[in-house]
Short mmCIF file of C-alpha atoms in Angstrom, two decimals:
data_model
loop_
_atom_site.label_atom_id
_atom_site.label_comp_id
_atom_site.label_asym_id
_atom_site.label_seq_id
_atom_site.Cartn_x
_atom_site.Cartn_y
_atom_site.Cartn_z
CA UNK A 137 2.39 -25.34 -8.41
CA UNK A 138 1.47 -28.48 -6.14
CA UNK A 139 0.14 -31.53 -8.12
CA UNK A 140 -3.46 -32.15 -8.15
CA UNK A 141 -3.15 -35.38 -6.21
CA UNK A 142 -1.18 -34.00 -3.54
CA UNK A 143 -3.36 -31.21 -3.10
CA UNK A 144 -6.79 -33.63 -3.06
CA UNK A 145 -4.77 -35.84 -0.27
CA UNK A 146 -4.00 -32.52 1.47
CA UNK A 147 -7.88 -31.14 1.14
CA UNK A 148 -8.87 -34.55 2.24
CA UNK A 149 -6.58 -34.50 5.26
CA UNK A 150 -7.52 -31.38 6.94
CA UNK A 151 -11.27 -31.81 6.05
CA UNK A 152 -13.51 -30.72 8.76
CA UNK A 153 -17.32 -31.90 9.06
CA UNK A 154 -19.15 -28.98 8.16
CA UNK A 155 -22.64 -27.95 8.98
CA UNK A 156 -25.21 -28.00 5.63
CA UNK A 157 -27.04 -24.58 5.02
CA UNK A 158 -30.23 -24.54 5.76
CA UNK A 159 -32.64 -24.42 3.07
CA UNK A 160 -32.78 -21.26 1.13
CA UNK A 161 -35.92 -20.15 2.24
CA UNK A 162 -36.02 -20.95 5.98
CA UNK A 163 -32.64 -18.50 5.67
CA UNK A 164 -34.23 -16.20 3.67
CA UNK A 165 -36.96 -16.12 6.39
CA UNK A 166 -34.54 -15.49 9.42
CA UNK A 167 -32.64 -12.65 7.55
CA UNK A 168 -36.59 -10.74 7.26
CA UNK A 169 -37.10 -11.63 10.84
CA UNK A 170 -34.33 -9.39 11.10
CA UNK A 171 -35.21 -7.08 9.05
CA UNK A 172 -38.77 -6.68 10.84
CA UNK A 173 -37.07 -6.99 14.20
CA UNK A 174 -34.83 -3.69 13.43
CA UNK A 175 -37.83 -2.01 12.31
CA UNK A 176 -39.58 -2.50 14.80
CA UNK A 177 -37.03 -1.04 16.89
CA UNK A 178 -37.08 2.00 15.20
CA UNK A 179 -40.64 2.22 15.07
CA UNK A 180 -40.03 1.83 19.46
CA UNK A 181 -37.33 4.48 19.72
CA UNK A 182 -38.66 6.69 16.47
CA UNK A 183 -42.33 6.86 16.93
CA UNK A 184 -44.77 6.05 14.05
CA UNK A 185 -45.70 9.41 12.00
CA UNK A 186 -48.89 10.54 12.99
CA UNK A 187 -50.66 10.40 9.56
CA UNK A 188 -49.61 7.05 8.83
CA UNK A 189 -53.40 5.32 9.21
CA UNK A 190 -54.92 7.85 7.13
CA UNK A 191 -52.29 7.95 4.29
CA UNK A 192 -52.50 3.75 4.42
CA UNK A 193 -55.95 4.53 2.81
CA UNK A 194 -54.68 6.07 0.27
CA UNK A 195 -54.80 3.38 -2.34
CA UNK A 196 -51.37 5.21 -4.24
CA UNK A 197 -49.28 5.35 -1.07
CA UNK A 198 -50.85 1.76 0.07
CA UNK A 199 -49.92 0.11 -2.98
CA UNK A 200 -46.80 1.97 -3.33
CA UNK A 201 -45.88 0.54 0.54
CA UNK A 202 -47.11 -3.00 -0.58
CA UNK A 203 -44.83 -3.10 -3.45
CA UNK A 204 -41.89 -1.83 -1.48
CA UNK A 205 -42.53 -4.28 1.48
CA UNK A 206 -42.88 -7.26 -1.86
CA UNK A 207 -39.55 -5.82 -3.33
CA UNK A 208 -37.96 -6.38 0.04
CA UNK A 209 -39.00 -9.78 1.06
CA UNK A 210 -38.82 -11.01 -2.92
CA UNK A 211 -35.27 -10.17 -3.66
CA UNK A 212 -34.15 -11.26 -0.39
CA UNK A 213 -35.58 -14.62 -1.06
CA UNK A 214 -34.04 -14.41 -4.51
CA UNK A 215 -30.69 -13.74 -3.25
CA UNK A 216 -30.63 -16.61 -0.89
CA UNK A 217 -31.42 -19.12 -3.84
CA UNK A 218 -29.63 -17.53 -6.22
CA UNK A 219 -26.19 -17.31 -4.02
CA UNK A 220 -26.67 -21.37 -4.43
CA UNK A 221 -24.57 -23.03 -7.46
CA UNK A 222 -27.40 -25.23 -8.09
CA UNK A 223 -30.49 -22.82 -8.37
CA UNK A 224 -31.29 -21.14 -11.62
CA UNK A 225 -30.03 -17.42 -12.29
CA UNK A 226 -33.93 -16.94 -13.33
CA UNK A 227 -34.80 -16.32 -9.65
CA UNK A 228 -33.09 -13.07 -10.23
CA UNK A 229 -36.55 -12.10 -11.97
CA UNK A 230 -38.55 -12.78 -9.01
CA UNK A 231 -38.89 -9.33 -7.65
CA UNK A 232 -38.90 -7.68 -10.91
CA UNK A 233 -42.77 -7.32 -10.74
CA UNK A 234 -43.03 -5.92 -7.17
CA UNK A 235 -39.72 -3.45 -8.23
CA UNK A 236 -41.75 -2.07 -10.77
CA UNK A 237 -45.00 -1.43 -8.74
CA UNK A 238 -42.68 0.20 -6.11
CA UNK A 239 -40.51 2.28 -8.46
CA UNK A 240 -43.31 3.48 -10.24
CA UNK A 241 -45.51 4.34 -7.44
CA UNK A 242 -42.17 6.57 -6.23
CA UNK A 243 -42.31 8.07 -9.78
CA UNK A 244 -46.17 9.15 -9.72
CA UNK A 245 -45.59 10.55 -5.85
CA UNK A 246 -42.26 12.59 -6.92
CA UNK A 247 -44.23 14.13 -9.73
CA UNK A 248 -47.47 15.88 -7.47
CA UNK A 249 -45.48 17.67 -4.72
CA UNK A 250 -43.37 19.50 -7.05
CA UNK A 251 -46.51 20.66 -9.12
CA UNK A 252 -48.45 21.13 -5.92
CA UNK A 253 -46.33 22.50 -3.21
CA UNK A 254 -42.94 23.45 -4.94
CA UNK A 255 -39.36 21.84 -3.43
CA UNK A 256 -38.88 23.43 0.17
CA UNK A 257 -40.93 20.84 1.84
CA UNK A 258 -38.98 19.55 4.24
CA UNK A 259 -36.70 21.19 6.76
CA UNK A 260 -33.29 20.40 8.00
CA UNK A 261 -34.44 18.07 11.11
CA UNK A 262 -36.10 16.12 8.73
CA UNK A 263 -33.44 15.25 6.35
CA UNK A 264 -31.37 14.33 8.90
CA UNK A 265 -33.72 12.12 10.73
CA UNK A 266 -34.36 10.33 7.55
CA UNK A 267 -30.70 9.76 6.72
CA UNK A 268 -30.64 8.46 10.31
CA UNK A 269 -33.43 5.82 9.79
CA UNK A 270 -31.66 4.74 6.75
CA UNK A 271 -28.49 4.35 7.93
CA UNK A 272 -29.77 2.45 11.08
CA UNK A 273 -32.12 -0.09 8.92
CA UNK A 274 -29.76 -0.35 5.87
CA UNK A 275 -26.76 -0.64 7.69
CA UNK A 276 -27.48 -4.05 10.31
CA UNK A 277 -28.96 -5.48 7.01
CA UNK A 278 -26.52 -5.28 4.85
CA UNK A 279 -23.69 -6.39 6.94
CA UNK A 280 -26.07 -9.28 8.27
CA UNK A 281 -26.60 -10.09 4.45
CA UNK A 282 -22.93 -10.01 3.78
CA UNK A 283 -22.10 -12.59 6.32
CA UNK A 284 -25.11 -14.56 5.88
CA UNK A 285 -24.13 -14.68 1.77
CA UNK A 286 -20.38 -15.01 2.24
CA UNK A 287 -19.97 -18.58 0.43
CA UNK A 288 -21.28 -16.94 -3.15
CA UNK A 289 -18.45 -14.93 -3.41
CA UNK A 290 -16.71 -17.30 -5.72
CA UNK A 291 -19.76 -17.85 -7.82
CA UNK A 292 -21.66 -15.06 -8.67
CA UNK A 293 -21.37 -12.20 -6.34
CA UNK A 294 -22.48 -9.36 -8.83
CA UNK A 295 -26.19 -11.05 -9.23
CA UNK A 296 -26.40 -11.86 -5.43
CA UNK A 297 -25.01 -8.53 -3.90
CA UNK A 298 -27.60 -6.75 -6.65
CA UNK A 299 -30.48 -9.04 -5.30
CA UNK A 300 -29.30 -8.01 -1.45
CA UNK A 301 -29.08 -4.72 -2.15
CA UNK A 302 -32.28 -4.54 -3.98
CA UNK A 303 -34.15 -6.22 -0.88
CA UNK A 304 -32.09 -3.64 1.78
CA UNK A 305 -33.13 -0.79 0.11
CA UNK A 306 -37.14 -1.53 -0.57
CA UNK A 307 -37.13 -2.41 3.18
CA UNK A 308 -35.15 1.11 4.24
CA UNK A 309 -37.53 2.65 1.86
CA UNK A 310 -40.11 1.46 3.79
CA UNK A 311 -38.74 2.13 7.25
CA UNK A 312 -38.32 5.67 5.91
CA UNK A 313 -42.12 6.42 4.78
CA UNK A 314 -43.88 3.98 7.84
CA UNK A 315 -41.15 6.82 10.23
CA UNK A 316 -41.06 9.64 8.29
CA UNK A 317 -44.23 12.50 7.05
CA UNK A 318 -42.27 13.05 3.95
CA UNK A 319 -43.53 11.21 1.84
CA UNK A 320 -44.63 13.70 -0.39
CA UNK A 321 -42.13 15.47 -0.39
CA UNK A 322 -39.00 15.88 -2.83
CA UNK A 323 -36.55 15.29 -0.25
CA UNK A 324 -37.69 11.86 0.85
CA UNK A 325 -38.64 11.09 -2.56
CA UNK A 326 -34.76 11.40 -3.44
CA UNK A 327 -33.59 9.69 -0.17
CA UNK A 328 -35.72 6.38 -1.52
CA UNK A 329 -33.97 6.69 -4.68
CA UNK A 330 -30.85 7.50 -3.04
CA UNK A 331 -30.67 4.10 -1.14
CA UNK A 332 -31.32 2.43 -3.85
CA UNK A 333 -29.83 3.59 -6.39
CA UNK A 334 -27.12 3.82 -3.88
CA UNK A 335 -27.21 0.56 -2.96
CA UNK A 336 -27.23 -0.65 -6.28
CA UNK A 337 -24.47 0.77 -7.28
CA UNK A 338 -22.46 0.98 -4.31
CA UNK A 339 -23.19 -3.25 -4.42
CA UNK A 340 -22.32 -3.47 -8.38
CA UNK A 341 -18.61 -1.63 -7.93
CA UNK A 342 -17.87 -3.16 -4.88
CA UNK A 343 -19.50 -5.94 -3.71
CA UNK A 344 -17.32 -8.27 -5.66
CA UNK A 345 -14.70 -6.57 -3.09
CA UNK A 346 -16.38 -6.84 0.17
CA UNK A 347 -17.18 -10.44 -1.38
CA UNK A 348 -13.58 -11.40 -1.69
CA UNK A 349 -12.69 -9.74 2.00
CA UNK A 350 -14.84 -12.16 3.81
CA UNK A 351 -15.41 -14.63 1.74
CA UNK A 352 -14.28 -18.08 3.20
CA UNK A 353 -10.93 -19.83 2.28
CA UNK A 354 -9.84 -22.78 1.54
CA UNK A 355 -7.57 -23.98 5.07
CA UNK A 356 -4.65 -25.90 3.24
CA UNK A 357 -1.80 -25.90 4.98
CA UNK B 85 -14.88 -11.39 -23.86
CA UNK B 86 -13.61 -14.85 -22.72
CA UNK B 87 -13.85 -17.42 -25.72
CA UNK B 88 -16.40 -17.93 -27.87
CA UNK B 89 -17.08 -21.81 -26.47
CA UNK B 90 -18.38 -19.97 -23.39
CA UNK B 91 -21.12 -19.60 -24.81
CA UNK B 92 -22.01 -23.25 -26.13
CA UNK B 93 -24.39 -25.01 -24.56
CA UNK B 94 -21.74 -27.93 -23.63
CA UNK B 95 -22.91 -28.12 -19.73
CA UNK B 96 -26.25 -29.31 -19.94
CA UNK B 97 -24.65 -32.61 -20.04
CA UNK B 98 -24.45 -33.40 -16.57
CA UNK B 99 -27.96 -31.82 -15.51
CA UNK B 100 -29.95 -33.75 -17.62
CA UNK B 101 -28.50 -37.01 -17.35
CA UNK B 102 -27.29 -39.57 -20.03
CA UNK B 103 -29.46 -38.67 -22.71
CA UNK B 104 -28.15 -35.68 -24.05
CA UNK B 105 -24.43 -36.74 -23.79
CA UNK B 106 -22.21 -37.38 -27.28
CA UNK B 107 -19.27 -38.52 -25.30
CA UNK B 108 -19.24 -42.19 -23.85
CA UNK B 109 -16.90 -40.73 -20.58
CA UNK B 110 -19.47 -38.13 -20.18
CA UNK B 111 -22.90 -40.22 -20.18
CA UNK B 112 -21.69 -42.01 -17.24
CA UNK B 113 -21.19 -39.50 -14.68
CA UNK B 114 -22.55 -41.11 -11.27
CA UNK B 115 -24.41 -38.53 -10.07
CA UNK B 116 -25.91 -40.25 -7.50
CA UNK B 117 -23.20 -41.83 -5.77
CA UNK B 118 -21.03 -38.26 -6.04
CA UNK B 119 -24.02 -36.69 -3.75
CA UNK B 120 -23.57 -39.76 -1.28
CA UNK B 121 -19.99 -39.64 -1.16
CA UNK B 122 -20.34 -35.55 -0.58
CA UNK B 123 -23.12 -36.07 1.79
CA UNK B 124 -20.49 -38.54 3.67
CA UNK B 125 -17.89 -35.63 3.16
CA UNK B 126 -20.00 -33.35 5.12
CA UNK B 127 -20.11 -35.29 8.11
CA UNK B 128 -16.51 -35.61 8.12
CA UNK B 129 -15.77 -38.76 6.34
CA UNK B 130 -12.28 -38.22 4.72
CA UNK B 131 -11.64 -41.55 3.00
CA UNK B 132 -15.51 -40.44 0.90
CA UNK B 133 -13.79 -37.11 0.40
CA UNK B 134 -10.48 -38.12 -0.61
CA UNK B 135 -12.70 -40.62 -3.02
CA UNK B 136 -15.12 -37.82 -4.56
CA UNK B 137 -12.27 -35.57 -5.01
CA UNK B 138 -10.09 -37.85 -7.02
CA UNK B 139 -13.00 -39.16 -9.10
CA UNK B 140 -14.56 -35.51 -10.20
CA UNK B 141 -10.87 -34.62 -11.07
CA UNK B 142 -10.54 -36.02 -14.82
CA UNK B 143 -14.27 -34.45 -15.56
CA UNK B 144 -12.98 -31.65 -14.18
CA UNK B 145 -10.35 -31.60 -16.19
CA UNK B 146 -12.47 -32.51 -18.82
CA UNK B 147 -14.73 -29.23 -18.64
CA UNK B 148 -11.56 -27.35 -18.29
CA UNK B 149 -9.87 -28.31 -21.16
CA UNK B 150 -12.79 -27.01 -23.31
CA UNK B 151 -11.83 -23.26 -21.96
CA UNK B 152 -8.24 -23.55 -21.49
CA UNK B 153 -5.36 -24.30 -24.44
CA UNK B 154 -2.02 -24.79 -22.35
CA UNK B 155 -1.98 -27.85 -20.06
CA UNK B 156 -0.67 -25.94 -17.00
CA UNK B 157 -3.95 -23.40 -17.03
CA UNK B 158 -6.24 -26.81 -17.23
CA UNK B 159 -4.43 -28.11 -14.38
CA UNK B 160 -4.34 -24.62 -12.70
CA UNK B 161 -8.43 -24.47 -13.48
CA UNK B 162 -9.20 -27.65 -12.29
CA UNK B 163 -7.41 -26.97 -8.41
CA UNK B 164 -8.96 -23.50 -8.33
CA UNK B 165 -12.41 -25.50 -8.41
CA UNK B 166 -11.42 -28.06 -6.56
CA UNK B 167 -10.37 -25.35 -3.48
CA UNK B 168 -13.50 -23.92 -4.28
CA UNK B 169 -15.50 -27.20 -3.64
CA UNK B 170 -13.71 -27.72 -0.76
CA UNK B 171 -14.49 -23.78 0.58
CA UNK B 172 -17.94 -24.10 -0.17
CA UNK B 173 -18.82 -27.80 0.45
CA UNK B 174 -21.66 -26.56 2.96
CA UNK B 175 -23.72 -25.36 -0.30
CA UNK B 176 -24.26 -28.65 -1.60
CA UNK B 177 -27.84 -30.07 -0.38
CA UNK B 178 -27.56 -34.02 -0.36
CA UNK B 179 -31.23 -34.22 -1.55
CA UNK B 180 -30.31 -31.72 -4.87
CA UNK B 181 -28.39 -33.53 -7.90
CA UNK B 182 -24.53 -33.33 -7.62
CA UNK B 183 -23.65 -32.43 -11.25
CA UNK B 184 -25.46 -29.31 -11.54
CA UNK B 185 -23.74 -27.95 -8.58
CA UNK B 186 -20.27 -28.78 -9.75
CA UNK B 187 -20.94 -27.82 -12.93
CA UNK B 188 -21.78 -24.44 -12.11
CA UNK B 189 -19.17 -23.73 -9.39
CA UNK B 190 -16.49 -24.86 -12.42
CA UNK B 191 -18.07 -23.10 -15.12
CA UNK B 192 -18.16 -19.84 -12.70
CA UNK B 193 -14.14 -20.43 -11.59
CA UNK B 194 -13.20 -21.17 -15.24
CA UNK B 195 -15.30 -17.48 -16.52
CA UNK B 196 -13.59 -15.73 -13.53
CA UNK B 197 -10.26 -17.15 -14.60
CA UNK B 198 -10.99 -16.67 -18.43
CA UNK B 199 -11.45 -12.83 -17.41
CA UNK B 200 -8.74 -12.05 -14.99
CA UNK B 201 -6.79 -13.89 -18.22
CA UNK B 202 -7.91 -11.66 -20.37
CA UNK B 203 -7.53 -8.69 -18.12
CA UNK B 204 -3.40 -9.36 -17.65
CA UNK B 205 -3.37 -9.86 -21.39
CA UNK B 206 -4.63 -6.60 -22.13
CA UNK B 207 -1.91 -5.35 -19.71
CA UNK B 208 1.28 -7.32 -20.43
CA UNK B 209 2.01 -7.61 -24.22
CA UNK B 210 4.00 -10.96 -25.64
CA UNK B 211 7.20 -10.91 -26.30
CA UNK B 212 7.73 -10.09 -29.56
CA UNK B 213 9.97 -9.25 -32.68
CA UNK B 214 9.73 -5.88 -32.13
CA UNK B 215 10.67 -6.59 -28.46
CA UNK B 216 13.61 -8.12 -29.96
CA UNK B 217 14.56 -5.17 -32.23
CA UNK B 218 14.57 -2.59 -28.49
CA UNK B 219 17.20 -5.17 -27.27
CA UNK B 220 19.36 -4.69 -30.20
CA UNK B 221 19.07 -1.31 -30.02
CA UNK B 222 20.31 -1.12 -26.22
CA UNK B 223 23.23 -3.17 -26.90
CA UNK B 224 23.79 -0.16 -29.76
CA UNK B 225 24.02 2.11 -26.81
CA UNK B 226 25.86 -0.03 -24.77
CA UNK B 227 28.48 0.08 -27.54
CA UNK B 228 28.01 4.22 -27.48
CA UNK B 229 28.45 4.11 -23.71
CA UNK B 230 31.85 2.16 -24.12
CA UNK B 231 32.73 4.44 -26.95
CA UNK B 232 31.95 7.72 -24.49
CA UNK B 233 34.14 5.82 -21.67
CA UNK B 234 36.96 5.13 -24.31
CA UNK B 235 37.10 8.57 -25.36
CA UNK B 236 36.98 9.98 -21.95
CA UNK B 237 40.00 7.64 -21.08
CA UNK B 238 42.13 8.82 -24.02
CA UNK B 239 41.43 12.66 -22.28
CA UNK B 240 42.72 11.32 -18.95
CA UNK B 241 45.60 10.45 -20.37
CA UNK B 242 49.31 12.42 -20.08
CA UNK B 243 49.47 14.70 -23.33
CA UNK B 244 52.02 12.93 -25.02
CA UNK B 245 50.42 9.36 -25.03
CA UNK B 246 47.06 11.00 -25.54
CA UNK B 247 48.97 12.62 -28.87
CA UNK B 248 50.10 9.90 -29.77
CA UNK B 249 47.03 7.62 -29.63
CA UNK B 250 45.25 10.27 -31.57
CA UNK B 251 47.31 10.46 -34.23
CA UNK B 252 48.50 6.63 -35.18
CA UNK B 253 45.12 4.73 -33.42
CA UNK B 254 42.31 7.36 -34.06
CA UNK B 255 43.03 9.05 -36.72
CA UNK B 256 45.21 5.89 -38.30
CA UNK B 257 48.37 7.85 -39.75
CA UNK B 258 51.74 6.19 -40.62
CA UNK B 259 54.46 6.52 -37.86
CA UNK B 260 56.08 9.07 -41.01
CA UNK B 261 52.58 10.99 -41.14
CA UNK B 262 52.62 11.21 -37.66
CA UNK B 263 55.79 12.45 -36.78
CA UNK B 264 55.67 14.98 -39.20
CA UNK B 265 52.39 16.51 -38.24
CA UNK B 266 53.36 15.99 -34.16
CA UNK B 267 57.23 16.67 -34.43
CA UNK B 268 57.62 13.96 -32.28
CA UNK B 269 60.16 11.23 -32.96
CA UNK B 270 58.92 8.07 -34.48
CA UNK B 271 60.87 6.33 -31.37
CA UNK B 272 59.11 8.44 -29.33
CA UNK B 273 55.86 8.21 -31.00
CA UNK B 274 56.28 4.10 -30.32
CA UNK B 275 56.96 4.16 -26.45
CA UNK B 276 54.48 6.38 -26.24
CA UNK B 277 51.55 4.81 -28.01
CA UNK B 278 52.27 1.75 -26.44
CA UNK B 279 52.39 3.28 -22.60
CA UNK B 280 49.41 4.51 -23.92
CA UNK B 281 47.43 1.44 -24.77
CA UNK B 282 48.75 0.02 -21.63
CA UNK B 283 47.79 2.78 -19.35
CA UNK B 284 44.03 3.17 -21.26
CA UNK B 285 44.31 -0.99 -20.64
CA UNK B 286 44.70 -0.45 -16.82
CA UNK B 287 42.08 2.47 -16.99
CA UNK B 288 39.33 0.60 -18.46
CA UNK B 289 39.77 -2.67 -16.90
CA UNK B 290 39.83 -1.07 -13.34
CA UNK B 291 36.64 0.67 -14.30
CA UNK B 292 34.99 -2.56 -15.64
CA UNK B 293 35.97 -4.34 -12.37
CA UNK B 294 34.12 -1.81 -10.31
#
């Protein structure tokens, strides 16, 4: 073990200047300008579904979108303050309200179509194309979230990768019903859970890992 | 999980200023100028980094030595946060409060430590008595390994000697006894027993040497 003085001279000697972060929120801001930007993209090479002004009007499906689209921007802006050491953990709550409009809106849409119109809704093509739009909006996201957050893997990287993943998967899930006619359907029903749920979890077990792989490290040498 | 101080409300110290502090060395943290000389740090001012460092290192150590019993962890604690400061120095906003930002980067590297603690002690056991009593017990089969080699010596050896080694070592007769039950002569019985203790001698130490 290296004494504690010669390890502060030898910090202090290969100190660097380092650029401050930018306030939480202006970085929060950038990483949903992303978010829209690869949308949008998709939307361009993808193609809007053709009901998608009439279903808007729906007030279920509306308010179910609106939540989603809160749940997104929300937790991203909580995990940007809450990756901070000197913000409160309470942040963490922050989407909670716009989580539960969006989650329970799912839950009230999964319930008709299987009373209504029984579970072969949705063919083949479909699926696929779905798991495509979610894999090209979750995946730029995530790994732009990773990098973005990589300084809170020494302080709390289960609470910050939940918040991240949380935010990733409201916005795939609404990428996936602005793209996709499914809607109403089982099978897109269970992709929206899927990402998140997948997400979630996928970010509990192992985003402490990916956390630790690029985190930054101390340069002693 | 971790220790029951964890759980304590002993950090609010630093956020809220002097009034809440019992401890004279802990009311007169100087929050203010720590955030100037880190704000200084940023930039790249060494001799303010060199400065902050040394002077957060005894509250450090402070903090730590409410989680941590043996000396070495506390000093171990304290340079984990201090290489964390040092990673993660961009964090810290110079128009945000110092203490609270330490405080919270320490309290997360001592939890973190606490656990991966605990985690190794659930793993690796102390050395115990009952540790103690398994050691005996292999030196008890060293001892049966040496009696095995002994025994497989005294078979290697030419029939007379190994006769005669049986008779007066192992089985512990008179010279009388055991030229009566071997018919050998007790002169005989002699050279041999000794050629025998000298060969088994040779045998064994040649073995041991290898």
């Amino acid at each position: 073990m290296i004494a504690t003085p010669d390890l502060i001279d030898s910090l202090a000697a290969n100190m660097k200047p380092v650029r401050r972060l930018r306030p939480p929120l202006v970085r929060a801001a950038c990483w949903l300008l992303l978010a829209a930007l690869v949308v949008a993209l998709l939307a361009v090479s993808q193609g809007m579904r053709s009901d998608l002004m009439p279903r808007l009007c729906d007030p279920a499906f509306a308010v179910g979108m609106a939540g989603a689209v809160m749940t997104g921007v929300l937790a991203a802006v909580a995990a940007f303050l809450v990756s901070l050491p000197d913000r409160s953990r309470s942040w963490l709550l922050l989407p909670a309200p716009a989580a539960v409009i969006w989650l329970s809106n799912i839950g009230y849409q999964c319930l008709m179509p299987w009373i209504s119109m029984g579970p072969d809704g949705v063919s083949v093509g479909e699926a696929t194309r779905c798991l495509a739009t979610l894999v090209l909006t979750s995946l730029p996201l995530s790994l732009a979230m990773l990098v973005m957050l990589r300084y809170a893997a020494p302080l709390r990287p289960t609470a910050v990768t939940l918040m991240g993943s949380l935010s990733v998967a409201a916005i795939t899930a609404t990428a996936l019903s602005l793209f996709h006619a499914g809607d109403a359907t089982a099978m897109i029903i269970m992709f929206n859970f899927g990402a998140a749920a997948m997400f979630l979890g996928l970010g509990g077990l192992f985003g402490r890992r990916m956390f630790e792989w690029i985190a930054p490290r101390a340069d002693i040498s | 999980m971790a220790d029951p101080s964890s759980r304590s409300p002993q950090l609010r110290l630093v956020g809220s200023g002097c009034e809440a502090a019992p401890e004279a060395s802990r009311a007169t943290i100087p929050d203010t100028e720590w955030a100037i000389l880190m704000a200084h740090a940023q930039d790249g001012d060494r001799a303010a980094y060199q400065r902050l460092l040394r002077e957060i290192t005894p509250y450090l150590r402070s903090l730590a030595a409410r989680r941590h019993r043996d000396p070495g962890d506390i000093e171990d604690a304290v340079q984990d946060v201090l290489l964390t400061v040092h990673a993660i120095r961009h964090t810290f906003d110079p128009t945000r409060p110092f203490g609270p930002w330490l405080v919270t980067i320490a309290k997360r590297r001592f939890i973190d430590r606490l656990r991966s603690q605990g985690r190794r002690r659930r793993r690796e056991l102390p050395l115990a008595a009952e540790h103690e009593a398994v050691a005996a017990l292999q030196v008890r089969f060293d001892e049966g390994s040496d009696r095995r080699e002994l025994k497989k010596a005294i078979d290697e050896l030419p029939p007379m000697q190994r006769q005669a080694v049986h008779l007066l070592r192992l089985r512990e007769m008179s010279l009388k006894e055991a030229s009566q039950a071997s018919g050998m002569s007790i002169a005989s019985l002699k050279v041999n027993v000794h050629r025998a203790v000298k060969n088994l001698r040779r045998m064994l130490g040649d073995r041991s040497e290898t």
